[in-house]
């Protein structure tokens, strides 16, 4: 069980501070596993990047120990580069297979990503919204936050009612994400991302963050007035949102 060092509420957001990124993973996975036990056909919104990796490792352990099954779980990833081939090792589909899907019993047809090989990103985005709606909406969304408080790839300025769409990645995000690519030129310039409206429609949101580099983004998300230049601050308006932070990410709010 995850050990919570500090627990408090700001706006509507339940904040939990834990000791380390491992504890962050343990705590978030504990909540998600309990939800899967209660609702085996839960619809999850999932993010990529470094933040959710410790959560996915813990979820894999719950599965390997026979505590949970993903056979009826449906997933919708928050975003994917555009255009990108799913076999490209930098695609989010590839990293999700590597970090979670290939280790659990989720049927392939239950896994969803925006179609990033589609010739029409507009059609691919609309189809994604329709698929989410047909699945009954996202029950629980696991997110991370960017340095500029982007959630998914909703780069500032981002409107709170935006839906899934093609976006141009900011220079800052491309520079930060270039750590996964050989050179910055190889980082795609575009992505298809769920909109802030799509994300805020999730019935429950867990936002995780670890490391001092995220402390300013966490501070802004919690203390700035929600506005398009601080997309993360719109989470203040959600009715069922929890932040799980390690001490370093929480350092500016404690
Ligand atoms: C990716 C996503 C992004 C990341 C954010 C933080 O699916 O939703 O918003 O959560 O860029 O990335 P990391 O976790 O690599 O620091």
XYZ file of C-alpha atoms and ligand atoms in Angstrom:
270
model
C 0.000 0.000 0.000
C 1.233 3.501 -0.877
C 2.310 5.660 2.077
C 0.875 9.182 1.838
C 3.005 11.844 3.567
C 0.682 14.833 3.063
C -2.939 14.894 2.020
C -5.027 18.023 1.453
C -7.538 19.634 -0.877
C -7.019 22.705 -3.061
C -10.062 23.847 -5.055
C -11.688 20.513 -5.895
C -8.411 18.676 -6.234
C -7.390 16.016 -3.721
C -3.620 16.217 -3.371
C -1.519 13.350 -2.124
C 2.202 13.727 -1.604
C 4.321 10.600 -1.397
C 8.014 10.061 -0.863
C 9.282 9.018 -4.278
C 8.368 8.218 -7.841
C 8.112 4.531 -6.874
C 5.596 5.430 -4.149
C 3.724 7.551 -6.704
C 3.458 4.467 -8.928
C 2.353 2.278 -6.020
C -0.352 4.724 -4.901
C -1.770 5.415 -8.378
C -1.758 1.725 -9.308
C -3.484 0.844 -6.027
C -6.360 3.190 -6.896
C -6.599 2.011 -10.502
C -6.467 -1.686 -9.511
C -9.293 -1.160 -7.018
C -11.368 0.519 -9.712
C -10.745 -2.390 -12.094
C -11.847 -4.840 -9.391
C -15.060 -2.820 -8.866
C -15.701 -2.306 -12.582
C -13.916 -4.944 -14.698
C -15.068 -3.278 -17.951
C -13.749 0.139 -16.929
C -12.750 2.599 -19.674
C -9.302 4.051 -18.978
C -7.638 7.111 -20.482
C -3.882 6.538 -20.491
C -0.867 8.750 -20.989
C 2.684 8.039 -22.067
C 6.038 9.657 -21.291
C 8.107 8.940 -18.174
C 5.450 9.741 -15.569
C 3.124 6.726 -15.871
C 5.884 4.116 -16.238
C 6.096 3.367 -12.465
C 2.286 3.125 -12.401
C 2.290 0.646 -15.285
C 4.985 -1.502 -13.595
C 2.812 -1.776 -10.503
C -0.293 -2.583 -12.543
C 1.649 -5.355 -14.280
C 2.496 -6.778 -10.832
C -1.186 -6.712 -9.817
C -1.960 -8.607 -13.027
C 0.907 -11.135 -12.621
C -0.176 -11.782 -9.045
C -3.675 -12.605 -10.296
C -5.283 -9.672 -8.486
C -6.704 -7.980 -11.606
C -7.470 -8.836 -15.198
C -7.642 -6.431 -18.127
C -9.666 -8.736 -20.356
C -12.713 -6.463 -20.256
C -10.869 -3.156 -19.769
C -10.906 -0.642 -22.626
C -8.181 1.947 -23.048
C -7.932 5.217 -24.942
C -4.521 6.815 -25.068
C -4.486 10.560 -24.691
C -2.331 11.324 -27.685
C -0.010 10.120 -30.416
C 2.483 11.817 -32.701
C 1.290 12.526 -36.248
C 2.120 11.081 -38.627
C 3.881 8.098 -37.144
C 3.977 4.397 -37.831
C 2.930 2.298 -34.793
C 6.042 0.153 -35.345
C 8.295 3.191 -34.830
C 9.909 2.710 -31.422
C 9.172 6.368 -30.538
C 5.460 6.045 -31.263
C 3.252 6.037 -28.216
C 1.656 2.810 -29.429
C 5.058 1.149 -29.310
C 5.922 2.464 -25.842
C 2.525 1.446 -24.465
C 3.070 -2.083 -25.785
C 6.541 -2.116 -24.231
C 5.531 -0.638 -20.861
C 2.085 -2.181 -20.320
C 0.024 -3.867 -23.007
C 2.399 -6.719 -23.897
C 2.539 -7.741 -20.212
C -1.201 -7.962 -19.515
C -4.253 -9.765 -20.902
C -5.963 -6.821 -22.588
C -7.457 -7.831 -25.961
C -5.910 -5.829 -28.793
C -9.353 -4.652 -29.948
C -9.865 -2.953 -26.571
C -6.806 -0.713 -27.077
C -7.401 2.619 -28.818
C -5.157 5.337 -30.208
C -5.930 8.177 -32.576
C -5.233 6.888 -36.101
C -1.912 8.552 -36.801
C -1.536 7.087 -40.249
C -4.843 8.507 -41.433
C -4.635 10.893 -44.390
C -7.273 12.970 -42.656
C -6.347 13.957 -39.099
C -9.710 15.730 -38.865
C -11.567 12.493 -39.601
C -9.246 10.511 -37.297
C -9.944 12.993 -34.486
C -13.703 12.895 -34.972
C -13.662 9.091 -35.083
C -11.760 9.026 -31.805
C -14.337 11.209 -30.079
C -17.132 8.984 -31.413
C -15.375 5.829 -30.207
C -14.889 7.283 -26.721
C -18.536 8.256 -26.574
C -19.691 4.831 -27.833
C -17.642 3.214 -25.063
C -19.637 5.183 -22.512
C -16.960 7.827 -21.882
C -13.736 7.601 -19.921
C -14.217 6.391 -16.354
C -10.701 7.092 -15.131
C -7.976 9.056 -16.839
C -4.325 8.818 -15.824
C -2.409 11.912 -16.882
C 0.948 13.579 -16.574
C 1.781 17.251 -16.931
C 4.254 19.066 -19.156
C 6.586 21.876 -18.071
C 4.199 24.369 -19.656
C 1.301 22.603 -17.855
C 0.134 20.894 -21.026
C -2.092 17.891 -20.389
C -1.879 15.344 -23.190
C -0.566 17.592 -25.997
C -2.790 20.562 -25.252
C -0.080 23.148 -25.599
C -0.798 26.672 -24.386
C -2.881 28.463 -25.473
C -5.485 25.683 -25.176
C -9.217 26.119 -24.785
C -11.015 24.254 -22.020
C -13.698 23.003 -24.433
C -11.264 21.726 -27.080
C -11.826 18.230 -28.453
C -9.538 15.665 -30.102
C -7.587 17.386 -32.889
C -4.299 17.793 -34.708
C -1.920 20.175 -32.940
C 1.520 21.548 -33.641
C 3.963 20.704 -30.854
C 5.675 23.665 -29.220
C 9.438 24.072 -29.680
C 9.837 23.526 -25.920
C 7.954 20.220 -25.968
C 9.918 19.030 -29.016
C 13.157 19.967 -27.282
C 12.164 18.143 -24.068
C 10.899 15.075 -25.957
C 14.035 14.974 -28.125
C 15.637 12.990 -25.273
C 13.827 9.966 -26.715
C 14.967 10.631 -30.313
C 18.376 10.634 -32.008
C 18.095 14.331 -32.878
C 15.531 17.082 -32.365
C 14.844 17.082 -36.118
C 13.486 13.546 -35.731
C 10.849 14.626 -33.200
C 7.544 14.838 -35.087
C 6.127 18.350 -35.434
C 2.516 17.330 -34.932
C 0.355 15.117 -32.754
C -3.280 14.153 -32.445
C -4.386 14.804 -28.899
C -7.556 14.535 -26.880
C -8.758 18.061 -26.183
C -9.027 19.576 -22.730
C -12.795 19.201 -23.053
C -12.367 15.488 -23.827
C -10.096 15.107 -20.803
C -12.315 17.106 -18.451
C -15.250 14.889 -19.488
C -13.528 11.908 -17.834
C -15.477 10.893 -14.745
C -12.304 10.754 -12.669
C -8.785 12.054 -13.238
C -5.523 11.060 -11.586
C -2.626 13.333 -12.439
C 0.802 12.096 -11.458
C 4.081 14.008 -11.352
C 7.533 13.374 -9.986
C 10.767 15.346 -9.872
C 11.671 18.958 -9.127
C 11.422 19.857 -12.824
C 7.634 19.520 -12.494
C 7.291 21.631 -9.331
C 6.606 24.908 -11.156
C 4.002 23.296 -13.452
C 2.267 21.808 -10.403
C 2.341 25.175 -8.669
C 0.830 26.897 -11.722
C -1.829 24.214 -12.240
C -2.978 24.701 -8.649
C -2.496 28.434 -8.114
C -2.956 30.158 -11.474
C -6.437 31.167 -12.504
C -7.565 28.652 -15.173
C -6.839 30.215 -18.580
C -5.674 29.006 -21.996
C -2.045 29.828 -21.184
C -2.070 27.472 -18.196
C -3.988 24.461 -19.527
C -3.272 22.381 -16.419
C -5.132 24.893 -14.237
C -8.434 23.851 -15.849
C -8.212 20.707 -13.715
C -9.270 22.966 -10.822
C -12.755 22.886 -12.366
C -13.006 19.080 -12.377
C -15.190 17.509 -9.706
C -13.193 14.310 -9.175
C -9.518 14.977 -9.674
C -6.563 13.800 -7.634
C -2.891 14.784 -7.915
C -0.354 12.174 -6.771
C 3.021 13.865 -6.409
C 6.404 12.947 -5.091
C 7.973 15.389 -2.622
C 10.131 17.067 -5.284
C 7.169 17.774 -7.601
C 5.217 19.085 -4.596
C 8.076 21.231 -3.276
C 6.507 24.569 -4.333
C 3.099 23.841 -2.833
C 4.088 22.507 0.580
C 1.692 12.041 -22.986
C 1.062 13.145 -22.258
C 1.893 14.323 -21.876
C 2.867 13.965 -20.765
C 3.716 15.166 -20.384
C 4.739 14.805 -19.338
O 0.740 11.058 -23.288
O -0.113 13.101 -21.994
O 1.070 15.361 -21.450
O 2.145 13.514 -19.653
O 4.376 15.670 -21.502
O 5.677 13.942 -19.899
P 6.680 13.113 -18.971
O 5.846 12.162 -18.210
O 7.592 12.391 -19.930
O 7.372 14.088 -18.113
